[in-house]
Amino acid sequence: MTAILASLTPLALRSLQFHHEMAIAALSAGKHVWCEKPMATRLAHAEEMAAAARTSGKLTALGYNYIQSPAFRQIEVLLKEGRIGRLTHVRVEMDEDFMANPDMPFGFKHTAESGIGALDDFAVHPLSMLQRLCGLPTEVNVDMARPFKSLKAADGSERDLETHDIASALLRFGGGLSGSLLVNRSAWGRKGRIALQFMGTEGTILFDQERANEFQLYVRSDAAHEQGFRTILVAPVHAPYQFFIPAPGHGLGFNELKVIEANEILNALEGRPARLVNFEDGLAIERVIQAMNTSFIEQRRTAIGI
Amino acid sequence: MTAILASLTPLALRSLQFHHEMAIAALSAGKHVWCEKPMATRLAHAEEMAAAARTSGKLTALGYNYIQSPAFRQIEVLLKEGRIGRLTHVRVEMDEDFMANPDMPFGFKHTAESGIGALDDFAVHPLSMLQRLCGLPTEVNVDMARPFKSLKAADGSERDLETHDIASALLRFGGGLSGSLLVNRSAWGRKGRIALQFMGTEGTILFDQERANEFQLYVRSDAAHEQGFRTILVAPVHAPYQFFIPAPGHGLGFNELKVIEANEILNALEGRPARLVNFEDGLAIERVIQAMNTSFIEQRRTAIGI
Amino acid sequence: MTAILASLTPLALRSLQFHHEMAIAALSAGKHVWCEKPMATRLAHAEEMAAAARTSGKLTALGYNYIQSPAFRQIEVLLKEGRIGRLTHVRVEMDEDFMANPDMPFGFKHTAESGIGALDDFAVHPLSMLQRLCGLPTEVNVDMARPFKSLKAADGSERDLETHDIASALLRFGGGLSGSLLVNRSAWGRKGRIALQFMGTEGTILFDQERANEFQLYVRSDAAHEQGFRTILVAPVHAPYQFFIPAPGHGLGFNELKVIEANEILNALEGRPARLVNFEDGLAIERVIQAMNTSFIEQRRTAIGI
Amino acid sequence: MTAILASLTPLALRSLQFHHEMAIAALSAGKHVWCEKPMATRLAHAEEMAAAARTSGKLTALGYNYIQSPAFRQIEVLLKEGRIGRLTHVRVEMDEDFMANPDMPFGFKHTAESGIGALDDFAVHPLSMLQRLCGLPTEVNVDMARPFKSLKAADGSERDLETHDIASALLRFGGGLSGSLLVNRSAWGRKGRIALQFMGTEGTILFDQERANEFQLYVRSDAAHEQGFRTILVAPVHAPYQFFIPAPGHGLGFNELKVIEANEILNALEGRPARLVNFEDGLAIERVIQAMNTSFIEQRRTAIGI
């Protein structure tokens, strides 16, 4: 089991290469596995991990913590209940700026060894959110880009970037739904932005992870002169907020997403319903990532393989 | 010369079909022409209008008023001065909800006769803004969608939508710049949204037309513990605000964009520098729209023709 | 009739001393009078102006333009209809920064000749808004302050400020309603802020003049998990917006408040209902200002004289 | 030592009456004491607690957790460094809506036994913040009010409210600084609002506890056309955020304020500098509360006793 937030520490920058080996070894040893995201750096590895999970019958969970927040859960409830009708369009953006500095030294995250770039590094997060809210896309159409061509390495040489910090995808889902997923790890000023726009026949829902303790709802059924986006602060009525704070609007933090995730693992282990991204779900996300990469390389719309 | 805001009145919904005929007749009669957007409903018409303008030597101007606001002009200045460095990525969204109602009757704007849909109806606005800020795209990759399949017509029959109220485009510009343009006339809660995100090597600029009297700037050169998006209210230092109001932060309205546009026409007529989208510029925009439509129909990346 | 925005131009800085003389002369000559705010620099003058208006039977109007906006009118409708129940508390702030600069030269607005300071210079604006929304206060309790003790004059001498750029008032209204009015012309970053908070037994309404094309409404009758402040963009359903723009969310500007004010004068002249602050209303506002000044000087709660 | 968040649970609603007895007993027994806010329900009790603390030489700490957040600490640093110059005016508001419901049953918090009302229930929080940022006020001028006259009790009788859910105070500090403190526990829509406005000769700082992971800074030294409020997301550069999350903008929660507070107690116990409100500081806050109550009852400006 990898440590919480493993992928954020310098050591962890490289540890994600071992998710595959470690997870399979643990499953083989009869252990449940809680693995930090991303699942693996190669699709074949993710497939082997999912196969090992099936064989073992053990619990697996991936660290897609953004599906755990009270705001996100309430959005899911509203969508399920049809509060904004049938979905007509979906837009997701995820942006940070930790790769934005043109003066930063060339590093591991700039090498092909680290993966594709923004796509497999953090687009997996918004995909895990889409997976719960409207299902994963069935077809993708992708472009990628780099904020700069090269950076100076520690040895003074100029090295070309091998990863793509920017990726933009047009999405199609089952049932005619369309959307887009735009990600950028070189967007100055963005620190933990995951901006959702869910548009339906009856209204629209907005969310931004940088203000994770609130979300916005617009419904056309409001009186004509009162229609507007409600900014809703999370409160004890939005589970599982009430287990943390008895008063509304006081706010949970990022780390509490991990506490909730851990609690879901306990739920699963004790046979209760649990909200988790297991290795099977994670593999489905990796297949979308893989199709996105193919779409970019082959410059064509690409259906998601199964 | 078509009237101001012609395209917003019921009569005007159809009047835009006559832009071509009226503009060419006026130019032939030796008149200057100020034509409301969109330029024309067919590319061939736009080409003829641009040709007539060249032949006549008369002044032509299109009603792309959003390039006229003090906030937009200041953004242009900041980009020109390199305040956010070299552009690395550009995102533009334009959303309204006047076509979002699933109970609305099937109307002219749902027919192929009215045009492509969101693309030629109002994506021309954000394209006119891109044209000034970073140039038009040179290659596009487009998907389109409808919020619903059909609507009930006045005669009680169910009619299939022929236009696309939703369009999403991946963009490439000269010099390696990438971006996206997402438009939706069926986005509940959006009333006049034109959201710009300009990301550069030194910072980011944000703008939303629904709060047109402000824009946001992030620069990485700010002290580390003070980095954040500044929300800048337009003021007399942001031309031409000072000709309308002597005090900062009091706000211009949409109609004043048209006043400024009219003033630019006077500037042009009197030989002074003028900020206008003439028929030649408008034709370039129409070519992008046409390429976008082709990209969608042929399901492939499409270069902009000249 | 004084010119629109007279008080904002350098000449006008002193012209307000002549409101009294000019208005009475005009009324005596049988003219209707549209007078820019503030009404007068001394209460006795305002009383004479109101008396002259009564005697003449002519139309009088003061330039309290902030009561004219579509957002403000809708707030008034909501309050009248009891949308937020009975009012329980009211807070108003008005802040700008044109007197905030410690390096500015000592000027006319720093002299006692110009008046009291923030109170009579611009607290009259929020008072005109309170007058329509919940009536004027009946008792006030006031403190005032200066951002700095002295400034350098043009002749190089250091001169003490004679006016108070900061004023804070606790308010009591009829029927047990309480509130506060806080004003500051030396609040860096504020450009045209007039922030209203109206709290009632059923909800709360918020407004800020710096974003004059929107207001916020919270009602406790919303479903528990959906309660939040709606941000409502002004639209054709909010009169008189529809006479300016046919589409919602496109925004009016400050100058259009003056257009609406002028239209109300025409309404009054032609015998239709009109929304105006006449000299009688203006005198009531001046009496509050006077009581506020007395409260500060005598350091005690002061009832408003009649 | 009272439990964390003691005052939020139903039992705790009454437990605060025992802070005095419990704290003194613990100090007498040679224990350090960490006591939840408010310190006591009567000034005499707070004085005895402070005396017992002095006598015992033990560590005491009160649960004024809002002074612990990274945003608040950074604001304190900016003020200390003179980033916005000399303070010219201060405004603080604290609002929640847990006492806003006119249909709620008459309860303990409506009785005089529970204390004064909003003042001693939660105005102590913003006072603890002022204490660190600019010192406590030296003179107050206060009004209080009730959102409704009476409520129905469990036995069906109508009972008059004995506490004041609304309090508004004009403040004077040493050195000529002025300000206001407005609190309301019956403000619909407010859930955990503590809004600070610190205005200085060089700029302004804003903060709202409902968005506790950000604050705003305006400085007049920015270029004229770029002046605006920066919205600064807390990040590892804002201590002690870095001990919780390595990436910026991911957000701490309310509960983590308590973790930081506990850590400060450990700092103090181990002789390191610590940020705490001890019983001596808490007594100073209680004296302000007492003076505020006196000011309201006697309807006069009241100096803070020592």
XYZ file of C-alpha atoms in Angstrom, chain A residues 1-304:
304
model
C 0.000 0.000 0.000
C 1.558 3.296 -1.051
C 1.554 6.151 1.389
C -0.971 8.961 1.319
C 0.066 11.786 -1.003
C 2.958 9.684 -2.156
C 3.021 11.330 -5.532
C 3.542 14.807 -4.137
C 6.899 14.316 -2.454
C 10.178 14.436 -4.406
C 10.850 10.765 -3.800
C 7.313 9.957 -4.854
C 7.864 11.652 -8.184
C 9.551 8.447 -9.172
C 7.731 6.063 -6.848
C 4.712 5.927 -9.110
C 6.718 3.692 -11.418
C 6.519 1.031 -8.739
C 2.766 1.122 -8.172
C 2.428 -1.840 -10.543
C 5.036 -4.030 -8.926
C 4.079 -3.161 -5.373
C 0.337 -3.557 -5.869
C 0.619 -6.950 -7.532
C 3.028 -8.186 -4.887
C 0.671 -7.062 -2.136
C -2.366 -8.640 -3.783
C -0.413 -11.868 -4.279
C 0.389 -11.820 -0.595
C -3.330 -11.628 0.162
C -3.369 -7.975 1.123
C -5.977 -5.362 0.315
C -4.366 -2.510 -1.626
C -4.882 1.224 -1.374
C -2.785 2.744 -4.154
C -2.138 6.418 -4.755
C -3.021 7.781 -8.188
C -2.064 7.500 -10.996
C -2.634 3.772 -11.172
C 0.345 3.015 -13.409
C 2.566 4.612 -15.989
C 1.717 2.093 -18.711
C -1.651 0.676 -19.733
C -0.292 -2.877 -19.728
C 0.631 -2.424 -16.094
C -2.848 -1.202 -15.200
C -4.324 -4.212 -16.966
C -2.122 -6.551 -14.974
C -3.051 -4.801 -11.757
C -6.774 -5.133 -12.526
C -6.284 -8.798 -13.411
C -4.408 -9.399 -10.172
C -7.223 -7.702 -8.265
C -9.826 -9.925 -9.920
C -7.807 -13.035 -9.190
C -7.133 -12.108 -5.606
C -10.655 -11.094 -4.691
C -9.111 -8.472 -2.441
C -10.238 -4.898 -2.014
C -8.460 -2.353 -4.169
C -8.756 1.380 -4.031
C -7.081 4.247 -5.884
C -6.441 7.658 -4.386
C -8.906 9.634 -6.462
C -9.834 11.748 -3.479
C -11.762 14.518 -5.245
C -14.828 12.272 -5.531
C -15.058 12.246 -1.742
C -15.910 15.844 -0.892
C -19.346 16.829 0.426
C -19.804 19.269 -2.450
C -18.972 16.635 -5.049
C -21.287 14.100 -3.449
C -24.142 16.592 -3.385
C -23.558 17.365 -7.064
C -23.764 13.658 -7.782
C -27.049 13.426 -5.868
C -28.485 16.403 -7.749
C -27.547 14.886 -11.097
C -28.950 11.481 -10.167
C -32.203 13.089 -9.031
C -32.508 14.978 -12.304
C -32.342 18.390 -10.625
C -30.857 19.891 -13.794
C -32.733 17.509 -16.087
C -30.951 15.490 -18.728
C -27.326 16.497 -19.239
C -26.756 18.385 -22.480
C -23.084 19.324 -22.224
C -20.179 18.893 -19.842
C -16.985 20.918 -19.467
C -14.118 20.115 -17.162
C -10.863 21.955 -16.640
C -7.966 21.094 -14.374
C -5.138 23.549 -14.019
C -2.132 24.085 -11.825
C 1.068 26.016 -12.313
C 3.804 23.803 -10.913
C 5.203 23.303 -14.440
C 4.706 26.895 -15.616
C 8.050 28.409 -14.759
C 10.247 28.904 -17.864
C 13.227 29.229 -15.537
C 12.749 25.896 -13.801
C 15.410 23.245 -14.421
C 14.624 20.334 -16.717
C 13.423 17.526 -14.448
C 11.994 14.066 -14.260
C 8.454 15.251 -15.027
C 9.749 16.582 -18.356
C 10.991 13.162 -19.459
C 9.022 10.566 -21.414
C 9.934 8.153 -18.645
C 7.532 10.002 -16.329
C 4.601 9.442 -18.679
C 2.590 11.442 -21.194
C 2.366 14.677 -19.218
C -0.691 16.469 -17.867
C -2.926 13.676 -19.161
C -1.687 10.799 -17.055
C -0.302 12.995 -14.300
C -3.514 14.665 -13.350
C -6.271 14.418 -15.963
C -6.982 11.107 -14.246
C -8.479 13.144 -11.400
C -11.205 14.888 -13.429
C -11.822 11.624 -15.293
C -12.532 9.913 -11.974
C -15.041 12.678 -11.312
C -16.693 12.294 -14.717
C -16.812 8.542 -14.162
C -19.146 9.058 -11.214
C -21.164 11.961 -12.566
C -21.893 10.948 -16.151
C -19.694 7.998 -17.012
C -16.435 8.016 -18.921
C -16.293 9.239 -22.515
C -16.608 6.725 -25.321
C -14.749 8.768 -27.912
C -12.035 11.390 -27.652
C -10.405 13.934 -29.914
C -7.239 15.344 -28.447
C -4.566 17.929 -28.930
C -1.555 18.455 -26.722
C 1.021 21.189 -26.393
C 4.030 22.354 -24.458
C 4.417 25.747 -22.799
C 8.034 25.923 -23.946
C 10.198 23.836 -26.213
C 13.148 23.267 -23.898
C 14.592 23.946 -20.460
C 18.075 24.160 -19.081
C 19.180 20.971 -17.316
C 21.293 20.765 -14.187
C 24.384 20.118 -16.313
C 23.821 23.371 -18.191
C 22.632 21.727 -21.403
C 19.353 22.734 -23.059
C 16.966 19.763 -23.124
C 13.749 19.449 -25.108
C 10.584 18.727 -23.186
C 9.393 15.179 -23.786
C 6.050 15.456 -21.986
C 3.060 17.644 -22.751
C 1.951 19.916 -19.930
C -1.143 20.986 -21.828
C -3.864 18.698 -23.167
C -7.276 19.547 -24.595
C -9.865 16.900 -25.380
C -13.234 16.946 -27.068
C -15.390 14.225 -25.546
C -18.353 12.148 -26.569
C -20.257 10.024 -24.127
C -22.967 7.444 -24.561
C -26.445 8.760 -25.244
C -25.309 11.708 -27.338
C -23.749 13.731 -24.532
C -20.792 15.873 -25.534
C -18.154 17.718 -23.604
C -14.567 18.752 -23.185
C -11.683 18.170 -20.816
C -8.949 20.793 -20.727
C -5.898 20.319 -18.531
C -2.772 22.383 -18.019
C 0.022 22.028 -15.493
C 1.605 25.267 -16.689
C -1.261 27.691 -16.074
C 0.112 30.515 -13.939
C -2.126 31.405 -11.021
C -4.015 28.142 -10.896
C -3.119 26.128 -7.829
C -5.658 23.347 -7.544
C -8.331 24.261 -10.020
C -10.745 21.568 -11.118
C -13.621 23.467 -12.679
C -16.766 21.549 -13.576
C -19.612 22.870 -15.708
C -22.520 20.466 -15.963
C -25.288 21.791 -18.199
C -28.693 20.156 -18.393
C -32.142 20.735 -19.800
C -33.300 22.207 -16.488
C -30.252 23.938 -15.127
C -26.511 24.100 -14.639
C -24.123 23.047 -11.864
C -20.687 24.618 -11.355
C -17.835 23.612 -9.081
C -14.229 24.652 -8.594
C -11.897 22.624 -6.380
C -10.023 25.809 -5.390
C -13.190 26.731 -3.474
C -14.064 23.162 -2.599
C -16.464 24.080 0.194
C -19.035 25.509 -2.156
C -20.753 24.764 -5.444
C -23.208 26.558 -7.669
C -26.637 25.613 -8.912
C -28.881 27.342 -11.449
C -32.368 26.038 -12.110
C -34.684 27.450 -14.726
C -37.690 26.678 -12.539
C -36.857 29.598 -10.237
C -39.072 32.652 -10.678
C -38.009 34.599 -13.770
C -36.742 37.643 -11.888
C -34.879 35.510 -9.338
C -32.962 33.164 -11.607
C -29.298 33.044 -10.782
C -26.524 30.766 -9.675
C -26.884 29.883 -5.993
C -23.536 29.638 -4.219
C -24.137 26.810 -1.756
C -21.745 26.414 1.181
C -21.321 22.853 2.368
C -23.102 22.065 5.590
C -24.106 19.133 7.785
C -26.899 18.356 5.298
C -24.178 17.477 2.785
C -22.782 14.128 3.932
C -20.265 13.346 5.301
C -19.598 16.939 6.437
C -21.663 16.379 9.601
C -19.150 13.862 10.911
C -16.450 16.535 10.869
C -18.178 19.771 11.910
C -21.621 20.371 13.417
C -22.000 23.912 12.028
C -22.450 24.800 8.333
C -19.990 26.797 6.271
C -16.913 26.141 8.387
C -15.132 24.173 5.700
C -13.262 20.938 5.248
C -9.714 20.795 3.946
C -7.938 18.742 1.323
C -6.541 16.322 3.886
C -10.036 15.454 5.060
C -10.737 14.061 1.599
C -8.160 11.424 2.444
C -9.801 10.756 5.790
C -13.116 10.198 4.023
C -11.397 7.977 1.454
C -9.912 5.900 4.269
C -13.336 5.636 5.843
C -14.768 4.360 2.566
C -12.132 1.647 2.568
C -13.294 0.648 6.046
C -16.872 0.676 4.776
C -15.887 -1.692 1.974
C -13.909 -3.953 4.267
C -16.908 -4.268 6.559
C -19.306 -4.969 3.717
C -21.079 -1.628 3.646
C -21.659 0.362 0.457
C -18.495 2.265 -0.362
C -17.559 5.072 -2.712
C -14.222 4.049 -4.175
C -12.351 3.864 -7.444
C -11.128 0.278 -7.506
C -8.573 -1.167 -9.938
C -11.332 -2.070 -12.426
C -12.596 1.505 -12.427
C -9.029 2.741 -12.535
C -8.285 0.610 -15.554
C -11.250 2.161 -17.377
C -9.755 5.590 -16.656
C -6.347 4.462 -17.910
C -7.968 3.253 -21.151
C -9.380 6.716 -21.712
C -5.958 8.215 -21.093
C -4.425 5.759 -23.538
C -7.053 6.550 -26.187
C -6.430 10.249 -25.647
C -2.742 9.764 -26.267
C -3.486 7.739 -29.399
C -5.882 10.411 -30.631
C -3.153 13.018 -30.300
C -0.436 10.931 -31.921
C -2.600 9.764 -34.810
C -4.455 13.044 -35.070
C -7.911 11.493 -35.230
C -10.992 10.861 -33.139
C -10.459 7.726 -31.160
C -12.970 5.380 -29.585
C -12.170 4.014 -26.139
